[in-house]
Coordinates of C-alpha atoms in Angstrom, one line a residue:
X59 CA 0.0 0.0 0.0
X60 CA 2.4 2.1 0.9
X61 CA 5.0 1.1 -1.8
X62 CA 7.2 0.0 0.7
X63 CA 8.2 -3.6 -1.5
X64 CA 8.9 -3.0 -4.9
X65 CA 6.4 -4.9 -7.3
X66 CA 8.1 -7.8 -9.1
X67 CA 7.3 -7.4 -13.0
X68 CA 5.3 -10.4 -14.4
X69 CA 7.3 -10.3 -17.8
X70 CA 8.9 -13.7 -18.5
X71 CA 12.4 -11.6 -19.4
X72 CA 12.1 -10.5 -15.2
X73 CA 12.6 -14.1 -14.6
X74 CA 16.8 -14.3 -14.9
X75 CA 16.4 -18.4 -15.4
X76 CA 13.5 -17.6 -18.2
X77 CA 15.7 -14.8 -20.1
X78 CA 19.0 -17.5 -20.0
X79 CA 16.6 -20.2 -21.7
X80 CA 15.7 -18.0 -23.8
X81 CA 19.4 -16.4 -25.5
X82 CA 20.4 -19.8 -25.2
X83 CA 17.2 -21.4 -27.6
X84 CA 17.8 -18.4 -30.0
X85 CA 17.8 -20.1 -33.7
X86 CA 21.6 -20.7 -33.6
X87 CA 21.5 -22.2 -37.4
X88 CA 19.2 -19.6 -38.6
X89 CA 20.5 -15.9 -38.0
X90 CA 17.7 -13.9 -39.5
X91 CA 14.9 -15.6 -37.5
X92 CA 17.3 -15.5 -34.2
X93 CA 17.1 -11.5 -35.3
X94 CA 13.9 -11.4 -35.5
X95 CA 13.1 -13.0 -32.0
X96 CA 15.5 -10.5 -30.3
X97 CA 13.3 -7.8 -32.1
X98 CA 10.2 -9.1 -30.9
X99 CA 11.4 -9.4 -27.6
X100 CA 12.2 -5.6 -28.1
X101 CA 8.8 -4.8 -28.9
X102 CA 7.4 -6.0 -25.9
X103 CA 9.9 -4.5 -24.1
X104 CA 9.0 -0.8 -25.5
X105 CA 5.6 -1.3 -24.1
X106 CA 6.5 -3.0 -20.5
X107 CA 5.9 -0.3 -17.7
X108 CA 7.1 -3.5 -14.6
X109 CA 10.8 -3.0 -15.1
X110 CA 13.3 -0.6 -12.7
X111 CA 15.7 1.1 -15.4
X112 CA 18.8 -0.6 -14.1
X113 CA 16.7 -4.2 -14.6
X114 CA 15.4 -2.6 -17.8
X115 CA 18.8 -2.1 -19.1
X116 CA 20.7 -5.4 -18.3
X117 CA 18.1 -7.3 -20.1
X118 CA 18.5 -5.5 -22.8
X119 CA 22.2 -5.4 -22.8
X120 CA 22.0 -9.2 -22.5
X121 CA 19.5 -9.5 -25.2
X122 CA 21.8 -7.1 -27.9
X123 CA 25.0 -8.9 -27.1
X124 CA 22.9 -12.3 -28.0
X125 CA 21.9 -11.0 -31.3
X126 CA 25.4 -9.4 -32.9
X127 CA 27.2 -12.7 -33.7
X128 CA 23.4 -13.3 -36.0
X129 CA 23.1 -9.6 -37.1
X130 CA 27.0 -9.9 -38.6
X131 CA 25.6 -13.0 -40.7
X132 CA 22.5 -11.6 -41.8
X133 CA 25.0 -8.6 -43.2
X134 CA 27.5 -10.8 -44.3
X135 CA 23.9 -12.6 -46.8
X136 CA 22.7 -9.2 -47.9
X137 CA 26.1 -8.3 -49.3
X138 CA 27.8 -11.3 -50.7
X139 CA 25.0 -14.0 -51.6
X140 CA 24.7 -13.3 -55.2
X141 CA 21.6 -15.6 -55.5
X142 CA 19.2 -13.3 -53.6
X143 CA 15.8 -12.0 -54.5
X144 CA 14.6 -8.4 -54.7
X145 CA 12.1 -9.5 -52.2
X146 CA 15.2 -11.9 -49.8
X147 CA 17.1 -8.0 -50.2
X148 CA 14.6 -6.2 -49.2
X149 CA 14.0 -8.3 -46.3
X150 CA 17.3 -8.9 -45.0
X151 CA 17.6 -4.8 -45.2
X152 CA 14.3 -4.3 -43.2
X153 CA 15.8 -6.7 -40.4
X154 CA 18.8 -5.2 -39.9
X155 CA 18.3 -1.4 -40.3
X156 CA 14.7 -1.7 -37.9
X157 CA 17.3 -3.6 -35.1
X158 CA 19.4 -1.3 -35.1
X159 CA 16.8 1.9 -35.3
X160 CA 15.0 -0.7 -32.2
X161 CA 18.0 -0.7 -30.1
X162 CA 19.1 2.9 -30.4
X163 CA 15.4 3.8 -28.7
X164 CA 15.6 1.1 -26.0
X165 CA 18.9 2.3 -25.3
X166 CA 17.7 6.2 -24.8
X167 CA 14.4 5.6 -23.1
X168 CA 17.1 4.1 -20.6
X169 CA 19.4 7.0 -20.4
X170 CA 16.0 9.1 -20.6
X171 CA 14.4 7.5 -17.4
X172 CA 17.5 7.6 -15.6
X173 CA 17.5 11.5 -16.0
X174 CA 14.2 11.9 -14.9
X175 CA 14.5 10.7 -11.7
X176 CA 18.3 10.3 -11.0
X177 CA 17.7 10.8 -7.3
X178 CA 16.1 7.1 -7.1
X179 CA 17.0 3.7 -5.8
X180 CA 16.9 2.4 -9.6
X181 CA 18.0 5.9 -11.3
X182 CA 21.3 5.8 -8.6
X183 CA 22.1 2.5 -9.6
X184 CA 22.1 2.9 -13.8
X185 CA 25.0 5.2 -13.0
X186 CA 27.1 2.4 -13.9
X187 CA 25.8 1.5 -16.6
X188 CA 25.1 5.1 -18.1
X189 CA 28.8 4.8 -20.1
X190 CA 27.7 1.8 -22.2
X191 CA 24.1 2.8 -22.9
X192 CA 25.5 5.9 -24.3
X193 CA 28.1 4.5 -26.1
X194 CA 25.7 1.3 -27.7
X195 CA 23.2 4.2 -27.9
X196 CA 25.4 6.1 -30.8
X197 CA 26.9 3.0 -32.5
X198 CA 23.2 2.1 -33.2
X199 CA 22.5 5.2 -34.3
X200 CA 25.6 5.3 -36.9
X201 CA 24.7 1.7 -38.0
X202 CA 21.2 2.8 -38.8
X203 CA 23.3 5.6 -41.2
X204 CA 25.6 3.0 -43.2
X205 CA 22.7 0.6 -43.3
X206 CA 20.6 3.7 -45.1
X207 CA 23.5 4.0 -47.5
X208 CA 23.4 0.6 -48.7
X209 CA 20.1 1.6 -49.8
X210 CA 21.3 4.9 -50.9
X211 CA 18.6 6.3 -48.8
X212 CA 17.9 10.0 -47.9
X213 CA 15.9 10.9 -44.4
X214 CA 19.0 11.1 -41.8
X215 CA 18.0 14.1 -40.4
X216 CA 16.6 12.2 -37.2
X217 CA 19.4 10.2 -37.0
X218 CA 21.8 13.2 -37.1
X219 CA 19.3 15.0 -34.2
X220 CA 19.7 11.8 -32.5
X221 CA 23.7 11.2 -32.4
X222 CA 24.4 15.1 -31.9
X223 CA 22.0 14.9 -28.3
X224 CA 24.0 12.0 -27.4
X225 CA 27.7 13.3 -27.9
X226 CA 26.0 16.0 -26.0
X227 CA 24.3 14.1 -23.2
X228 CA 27.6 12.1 -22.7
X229 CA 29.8 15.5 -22.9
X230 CA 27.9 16.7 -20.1
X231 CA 28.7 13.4 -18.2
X232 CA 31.7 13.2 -18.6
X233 CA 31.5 10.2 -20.8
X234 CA 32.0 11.1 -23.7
X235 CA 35.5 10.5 -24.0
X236 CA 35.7 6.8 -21.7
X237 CA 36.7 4.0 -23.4
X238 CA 34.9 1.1 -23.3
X239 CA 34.5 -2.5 -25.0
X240 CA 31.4 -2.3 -27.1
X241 CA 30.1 -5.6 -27.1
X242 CA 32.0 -9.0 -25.4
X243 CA 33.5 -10.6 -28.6
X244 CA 34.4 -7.2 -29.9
X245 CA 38.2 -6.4 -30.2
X246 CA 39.4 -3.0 -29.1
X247 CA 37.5 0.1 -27.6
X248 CA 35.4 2.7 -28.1
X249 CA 33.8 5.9 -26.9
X250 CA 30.8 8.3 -27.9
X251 CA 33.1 10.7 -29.1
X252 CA 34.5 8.5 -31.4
X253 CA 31.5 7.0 -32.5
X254 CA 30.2 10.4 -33.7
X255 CA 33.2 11.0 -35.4
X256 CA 33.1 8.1 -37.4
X257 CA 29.5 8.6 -38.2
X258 CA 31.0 12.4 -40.1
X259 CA 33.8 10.8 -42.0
X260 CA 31.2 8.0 -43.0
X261 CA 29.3 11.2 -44.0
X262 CA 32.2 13.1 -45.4
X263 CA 33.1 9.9 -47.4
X264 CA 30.5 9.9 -50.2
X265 CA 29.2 7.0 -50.2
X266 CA 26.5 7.2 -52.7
X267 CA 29.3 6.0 -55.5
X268 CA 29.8 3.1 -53.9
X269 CA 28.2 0.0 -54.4
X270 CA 27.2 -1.4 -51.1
X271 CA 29.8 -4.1 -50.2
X272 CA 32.4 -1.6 -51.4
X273 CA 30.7 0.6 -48.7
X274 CA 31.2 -1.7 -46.2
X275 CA 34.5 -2.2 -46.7
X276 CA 35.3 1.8 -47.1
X277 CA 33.0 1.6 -43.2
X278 CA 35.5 -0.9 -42.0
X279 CA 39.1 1.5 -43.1
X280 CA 37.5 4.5 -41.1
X281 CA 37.3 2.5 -37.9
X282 CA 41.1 1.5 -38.9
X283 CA 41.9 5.1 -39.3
X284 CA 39.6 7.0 -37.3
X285 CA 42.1 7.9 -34.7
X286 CA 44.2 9.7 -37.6
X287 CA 40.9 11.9 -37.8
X288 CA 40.3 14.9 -35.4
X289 CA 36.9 16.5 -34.3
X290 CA 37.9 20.3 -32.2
X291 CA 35.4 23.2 -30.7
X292 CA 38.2 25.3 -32.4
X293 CA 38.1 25.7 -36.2
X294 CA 42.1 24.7 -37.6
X295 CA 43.7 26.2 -41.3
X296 CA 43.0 22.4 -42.2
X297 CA 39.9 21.8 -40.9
X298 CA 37.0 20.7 -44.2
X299 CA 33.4 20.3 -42.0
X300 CA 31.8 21.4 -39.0
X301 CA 28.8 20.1 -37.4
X302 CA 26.2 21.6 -34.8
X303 CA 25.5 19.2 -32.8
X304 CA 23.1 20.8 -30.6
X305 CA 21.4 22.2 -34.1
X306 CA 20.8 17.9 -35.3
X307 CA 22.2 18.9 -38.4
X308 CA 24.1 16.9 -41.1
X309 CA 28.1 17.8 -41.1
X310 CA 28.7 20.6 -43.6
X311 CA 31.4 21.9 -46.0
X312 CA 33.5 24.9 -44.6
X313 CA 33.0 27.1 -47.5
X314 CA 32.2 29.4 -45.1
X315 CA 32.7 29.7 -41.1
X316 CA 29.8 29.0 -39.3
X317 CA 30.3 31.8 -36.8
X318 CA 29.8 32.8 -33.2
X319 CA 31.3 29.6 -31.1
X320 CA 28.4 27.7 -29.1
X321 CA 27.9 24.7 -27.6
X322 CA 27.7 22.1 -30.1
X323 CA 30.3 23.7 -33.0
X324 CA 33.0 21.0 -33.8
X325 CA 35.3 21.0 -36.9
X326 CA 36.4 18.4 -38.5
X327 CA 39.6 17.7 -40.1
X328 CA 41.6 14.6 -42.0
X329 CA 44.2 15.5 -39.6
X330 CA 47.4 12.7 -40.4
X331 CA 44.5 10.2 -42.0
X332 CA 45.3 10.8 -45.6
X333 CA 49.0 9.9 -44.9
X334 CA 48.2 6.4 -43.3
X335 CA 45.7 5.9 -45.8
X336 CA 48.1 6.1 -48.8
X337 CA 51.1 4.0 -46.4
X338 CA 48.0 1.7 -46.8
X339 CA 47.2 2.1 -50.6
X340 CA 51.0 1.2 -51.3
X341 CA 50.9 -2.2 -49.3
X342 CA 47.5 -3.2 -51.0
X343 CA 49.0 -2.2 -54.8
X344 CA 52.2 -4.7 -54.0
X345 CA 49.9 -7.2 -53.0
X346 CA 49.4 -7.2 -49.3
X347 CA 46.6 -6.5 -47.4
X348 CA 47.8 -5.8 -43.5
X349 CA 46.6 -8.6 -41.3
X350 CA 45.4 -5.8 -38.7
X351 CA 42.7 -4.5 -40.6
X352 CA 39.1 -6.3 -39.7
X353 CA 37.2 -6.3 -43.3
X354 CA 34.8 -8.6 -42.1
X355 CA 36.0 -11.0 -44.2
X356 CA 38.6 -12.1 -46.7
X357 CA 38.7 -9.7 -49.9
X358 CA 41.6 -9.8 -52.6
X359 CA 42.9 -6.5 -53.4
X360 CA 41.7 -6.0 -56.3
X361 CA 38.3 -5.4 -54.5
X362 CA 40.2 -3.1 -52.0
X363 CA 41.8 -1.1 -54.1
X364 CA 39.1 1.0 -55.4
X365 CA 37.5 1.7 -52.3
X366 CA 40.6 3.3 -50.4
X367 CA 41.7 5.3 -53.8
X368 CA 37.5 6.7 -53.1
X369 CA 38.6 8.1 -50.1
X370 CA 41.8 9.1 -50.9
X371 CA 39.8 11.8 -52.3
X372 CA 37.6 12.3 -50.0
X373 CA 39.8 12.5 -47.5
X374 CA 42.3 15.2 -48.6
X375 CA 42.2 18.6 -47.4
X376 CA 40.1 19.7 -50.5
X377 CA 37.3 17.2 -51.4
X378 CA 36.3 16.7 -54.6
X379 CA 34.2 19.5 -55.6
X380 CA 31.6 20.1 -58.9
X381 CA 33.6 21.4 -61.9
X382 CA 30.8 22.2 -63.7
X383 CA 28.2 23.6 -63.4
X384 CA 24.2 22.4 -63.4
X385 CA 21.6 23.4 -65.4
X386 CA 17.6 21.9 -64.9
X387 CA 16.2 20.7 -67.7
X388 CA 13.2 18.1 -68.5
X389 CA 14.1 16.0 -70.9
X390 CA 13.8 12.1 -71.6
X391 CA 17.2 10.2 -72.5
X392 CA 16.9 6.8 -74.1
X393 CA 19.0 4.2 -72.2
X394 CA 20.6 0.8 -72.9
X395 CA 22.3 -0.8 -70.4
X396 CA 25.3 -2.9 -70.3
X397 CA 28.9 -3.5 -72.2
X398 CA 27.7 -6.1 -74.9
X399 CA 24.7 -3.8 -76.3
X400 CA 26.8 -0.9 -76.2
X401 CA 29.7 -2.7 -78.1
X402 CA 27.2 -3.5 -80.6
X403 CA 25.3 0.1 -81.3
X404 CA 28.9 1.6 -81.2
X405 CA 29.5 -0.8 -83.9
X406 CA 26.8 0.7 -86.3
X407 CA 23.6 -1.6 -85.3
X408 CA 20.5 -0.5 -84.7
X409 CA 19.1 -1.0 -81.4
X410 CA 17.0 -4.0 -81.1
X411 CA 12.9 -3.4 -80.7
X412 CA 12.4 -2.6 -76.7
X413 CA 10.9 -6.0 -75.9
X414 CA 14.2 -7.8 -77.0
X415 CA 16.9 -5.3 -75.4
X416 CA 16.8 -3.7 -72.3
X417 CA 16.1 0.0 -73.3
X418 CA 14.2 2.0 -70.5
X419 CA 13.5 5.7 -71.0
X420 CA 14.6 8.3 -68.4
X421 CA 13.4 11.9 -67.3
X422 CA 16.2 13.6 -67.0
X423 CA 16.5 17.0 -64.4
X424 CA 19.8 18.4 -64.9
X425 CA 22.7 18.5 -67.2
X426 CA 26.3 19.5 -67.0
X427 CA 29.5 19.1 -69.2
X428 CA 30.3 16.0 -67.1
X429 CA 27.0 14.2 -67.3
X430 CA 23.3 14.3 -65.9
X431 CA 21.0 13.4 -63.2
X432 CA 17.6 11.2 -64.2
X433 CA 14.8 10.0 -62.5
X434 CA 14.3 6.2 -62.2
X435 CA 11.4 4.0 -62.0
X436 CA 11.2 0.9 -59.6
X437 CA 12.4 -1.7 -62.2
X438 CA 15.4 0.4 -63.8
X439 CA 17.0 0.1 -59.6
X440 CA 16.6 -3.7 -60.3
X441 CA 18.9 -3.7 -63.0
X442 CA 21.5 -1.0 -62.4
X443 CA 24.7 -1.0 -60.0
X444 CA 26.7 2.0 -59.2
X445 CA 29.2 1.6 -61.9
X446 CA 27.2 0.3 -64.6
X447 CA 28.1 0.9 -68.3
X448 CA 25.2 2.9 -69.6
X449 CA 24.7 4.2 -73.2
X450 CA 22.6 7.1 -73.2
X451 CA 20.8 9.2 -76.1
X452 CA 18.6 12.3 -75.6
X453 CA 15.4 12.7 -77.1
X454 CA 15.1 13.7 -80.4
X455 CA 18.8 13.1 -80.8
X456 CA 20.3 10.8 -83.2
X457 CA 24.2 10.9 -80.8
X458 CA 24.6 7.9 -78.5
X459 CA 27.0 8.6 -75.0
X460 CA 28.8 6.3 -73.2
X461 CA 28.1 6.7 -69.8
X462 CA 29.0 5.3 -66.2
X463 CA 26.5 5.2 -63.4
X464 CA 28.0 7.4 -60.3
X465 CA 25.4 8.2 -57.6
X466 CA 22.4 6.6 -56.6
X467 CA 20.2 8.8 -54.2
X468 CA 16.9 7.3 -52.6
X469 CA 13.8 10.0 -51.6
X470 CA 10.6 8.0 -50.6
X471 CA 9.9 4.5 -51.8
X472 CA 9.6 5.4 -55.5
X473 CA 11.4 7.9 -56.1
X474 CA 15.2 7.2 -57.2
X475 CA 17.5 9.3 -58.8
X476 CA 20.9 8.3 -60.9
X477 CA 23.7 11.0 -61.5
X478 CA 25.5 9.6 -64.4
X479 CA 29.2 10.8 -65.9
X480 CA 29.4 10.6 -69.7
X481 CA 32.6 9.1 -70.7
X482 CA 32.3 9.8 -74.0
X483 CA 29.9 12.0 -76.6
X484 CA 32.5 10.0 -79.8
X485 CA 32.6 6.4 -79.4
X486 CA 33.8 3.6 -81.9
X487 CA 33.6 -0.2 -81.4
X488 CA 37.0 -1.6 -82.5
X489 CA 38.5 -5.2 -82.8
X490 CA 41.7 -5.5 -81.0
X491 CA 45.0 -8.3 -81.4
X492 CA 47.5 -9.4 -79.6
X493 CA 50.2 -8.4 -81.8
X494 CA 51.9 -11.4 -81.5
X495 CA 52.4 -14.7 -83.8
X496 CA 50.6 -17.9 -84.0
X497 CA 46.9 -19.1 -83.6
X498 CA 46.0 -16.9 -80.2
X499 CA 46.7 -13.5 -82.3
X500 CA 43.4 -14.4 -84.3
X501 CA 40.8 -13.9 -81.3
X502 CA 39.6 -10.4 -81.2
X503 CA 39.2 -8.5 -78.0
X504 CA 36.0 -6.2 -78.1
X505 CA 36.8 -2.9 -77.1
X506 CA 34.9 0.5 -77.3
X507 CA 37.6 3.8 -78.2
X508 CA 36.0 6.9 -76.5
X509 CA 37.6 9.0 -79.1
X510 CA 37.2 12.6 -77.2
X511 CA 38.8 14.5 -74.2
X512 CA 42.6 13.5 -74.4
X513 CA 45.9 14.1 -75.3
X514 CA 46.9 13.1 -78.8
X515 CA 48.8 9.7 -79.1
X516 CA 46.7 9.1 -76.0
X517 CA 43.7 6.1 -76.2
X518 CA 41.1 5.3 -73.8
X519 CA 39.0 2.0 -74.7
X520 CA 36.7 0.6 -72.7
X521 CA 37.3 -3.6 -72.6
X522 CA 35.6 -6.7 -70.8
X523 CA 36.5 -7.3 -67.3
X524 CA 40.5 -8.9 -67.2
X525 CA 40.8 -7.5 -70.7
X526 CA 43.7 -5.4 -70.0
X527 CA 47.2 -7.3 -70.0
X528 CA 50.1 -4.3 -69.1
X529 CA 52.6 -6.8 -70.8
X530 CA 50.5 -7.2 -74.1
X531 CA 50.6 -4.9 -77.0
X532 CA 48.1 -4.7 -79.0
X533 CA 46.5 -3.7 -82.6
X534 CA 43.5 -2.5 -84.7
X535 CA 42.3 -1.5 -88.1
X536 CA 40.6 1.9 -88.1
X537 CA 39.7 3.7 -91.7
X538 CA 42.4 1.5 -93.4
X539 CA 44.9 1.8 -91.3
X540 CA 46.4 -0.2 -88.7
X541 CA 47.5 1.2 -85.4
X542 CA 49.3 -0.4 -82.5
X543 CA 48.8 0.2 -79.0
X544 CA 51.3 0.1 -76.3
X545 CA 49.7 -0.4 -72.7
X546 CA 50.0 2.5 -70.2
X547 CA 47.7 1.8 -67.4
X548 CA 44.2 0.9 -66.3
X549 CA 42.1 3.9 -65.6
X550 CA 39.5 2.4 -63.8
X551 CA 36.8 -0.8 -63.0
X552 CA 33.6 -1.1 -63.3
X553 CA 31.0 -4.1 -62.7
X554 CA 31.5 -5.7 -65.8
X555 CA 34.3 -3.3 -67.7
X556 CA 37.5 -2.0 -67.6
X557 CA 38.9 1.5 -68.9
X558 CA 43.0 1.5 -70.3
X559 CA 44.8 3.8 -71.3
X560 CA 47.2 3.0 -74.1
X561 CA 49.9 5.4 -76.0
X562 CA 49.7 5.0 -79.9
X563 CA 53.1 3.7 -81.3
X564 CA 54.3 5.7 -84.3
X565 CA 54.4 4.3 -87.6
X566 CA 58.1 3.6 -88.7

């Protein structure tokens, strides 16, 4: 009557023999249902009122650190199973983005019922456990941001609120800045700090040109590098971003200073990050991939190597910026997709009727010198990957581009948008040898000679994947005459192409 004897909560998870059954009958052989039995245990946690904060949190602690060995192989089928279903995708994407959005809230209605009555039996005793739900708290939060990039998703603005009130919260605790181990089988430590700064450089990283695994990887090298980074109140000569974080708002570029100091201004700068990522670009090119880097998993460095030259770029003291300038339009733009049909219109055929070939018709919005941006139905995302070989005509046009698929933005479920980079606005399908004796010097390597924008003597084709041999010269016929090639380099590679460069050899 007199609240004297605290009530005991009649939820099974109150029982501490009930919730040890339970982690340990989680579906061990079956990760995404083990997922989503630690969600629905979630759920009904949100709505339980029976639990003291401090009991509150350690089930849920107990119940997160349960679930990460399954969420890692539920991430580990949406990027690398190459047999999935639009529909498996989209499912294996809903489980893991709603956990993590799930955990983030059940950790902060912790924190927030703590700080409503701190003076209490239960509030007194989440003291200790204030550092990890803080911590947990923002690494939820920055999951939720890479796992809205896979998708190439818009709509952070929440999550950006959310992870600038924490830093804040934990700054005011003087937590901000403790290390701690963020789950059990974790290697290493962490703090909130560090979690928001890895959540900018993830931002300042651009990670709508990556496709998603390559994302994932490019995730992985910022928590190698992040303590190379530096996030200051006080704006330095090299700092590139700052970021409010009592404003909620996404980082932004320092064009200009954001002015009177307050509260929540940081800058952000590369600090010595570059430098260790090109130490680390070296070892990769020779062939070595450091054994204290965590990728998640074993990649060759082939796979590597495009991701850290990405943020090479982005992580320099002057990001890439637009060179030219935009101008809206509303046009539509014919598209065929892929290096074999493009081989053959470069060639001189006709595109094929529409229900044989794959030709979709885009609205474009803007144009530049370097290329376009064009809104995309729901069945053109099914078929195009960020660095897909496009070939593009406008409307009314009788030119076909070469094009390469850069950016992929996400606003609502049907709206998508493609920024694409034209390669070329002169392109010739050619027949290349091996200039080299004997039976092998017969079969013809397809290539596609984007004939404008470089120096003379200078070629850039456009071959099949592992078309390009650096030791192998090689020869065409063009107008009547023949021409040999002398490998220089390879430019770039896409999903299914490859770009050389190759110097002309001068006839003797």
């Amino acid at each position: 009557m007199f609240n004297f004897f605290a009530k005991r909560s009649d939820h099974p998870l109150a029982d501490s023999k009930e919730l040890k059954r339970i982690l340990a009958e989680l579906h061990v052989d079956r990760p995404a249902k083990a997922v989503d039995e630690v969600s629905g245990w979630f759920d009904s946690l949100q709505h339980s009122e029976s639990f003291r904060v401090d009991q509150y949190f350690d089930v849920l602690r107990q119940l997160d650190e349960a679930a990460q060995r399954h969420l890692l192989a539920v991430a580990r089928d949406y990027l690398l199973s190459e047999r999935l279903t639009k529909r498996e995708e989209e499912r294996l994407w809903t489980r893991s983005h709603g956990y993590w959005s799930q955990v983030a809230t059940l950790y902060t209605d912790c924190i927030e019922r703590a700080q409503r009555d701190p003076k209490s039996k239960a509030g007194d005793a989440f003291k200790a456990f204030l550092p990890l739900a803080l911590v947990r708290a923002q690494a939820a939060r920055r999951n939720q941001l890479k796992w809205l990039a896979f998708r190439y998703g818009s709509g952070a603005e929440d999550l950006w609120q959310a992870l600038g009130t924490t830093y804040l919260v934990a700054e005011t605790t003087t937590n901000a800045q403790k290390p701690l181990q963020l789950y059990p089988a974790r290697q290493g430590l962490s703090t909130v700090a560090e979690q928001y700064l890895h959540a900018i450089v993830f931002f300042a990283s651009s990670m709508d040109s990556l496709m998603p695994v390559q994302i994932e990887l490019a995730d992985r090298l910022i928590a190698h590098c992040l303590p190379y980074f530096v996030l200051l109140p006080d704006c330095r000569p090299d700092s590139v971003y700052w970021v409010d974080a009592e404003a909620g708002a996404p980082p932004l570029r320092l064009a200009r200073h954001p002015g009177v100091s307050r509260r929540g201004l940081r800058f952000f700068s590369p600090g010595t990050a570059l430098a260790a990522l090109e130490g680390l670009l070296h070892r990769v090119e020779h062939g070595e991939i450091p054994s204290d880097i965590n990728l998640g998993g074993e990649y060759a460095p082939r796979a590597l190597l495009p991701v850290l030259r990405h943020l090479r770029l982005y992580w320099g003291k002057c990001p890439p910026q637009r060179r030219h300038t935009r101008h809206a339009v509303k046009t539509r733009m014919l598209v065929l997709y892929g290096f074999d049909d493009s081989y053959s219109l470069f060639s001189g055929a006709v595109p094929r009727p529409e229900n044989e070939v794959a030709m979709d018709s885009w609205v474009v919005e803007n144009v530049s010198l370097g290329g376009f941006r064009a809104q995309i139905d729901h069945s053109a995302t099914e078929r195009i990957n960020i660095g897909a070989l496009l070939c593009v005509q406008p409307e009314g046009g009788d030119n076909w581009m070469l094009g390469v698929a850069r950016r992929f933005t996400r606003q609502g479920p049907d709206d998508a948008y493609l920024g694409v980079q034209v390669l070329s606005r002169q392109a010739l399908s050619i027949e290349l040898r091996p200039r080299r004796s004997g039976f092998s010097a017969a079969v013809a390597i397809p290539g596609i000679w984007l004939q404008d924008g470089r120096e003379t003597g200078i070629l850039r084709i456009v071959l099949p994947l592992a078309g390009f041999n650096v030791r192998e010269t090689l020869e065409f016929s063009h107008q009547g005459q023949r021409r040999t090639l002398i490998p220089m380099e390879l430019e770039e590679v896409g999903s299914e192409f490859e770009i050389a460069c190759f110097r002309e050899q001068s006839a003797t």
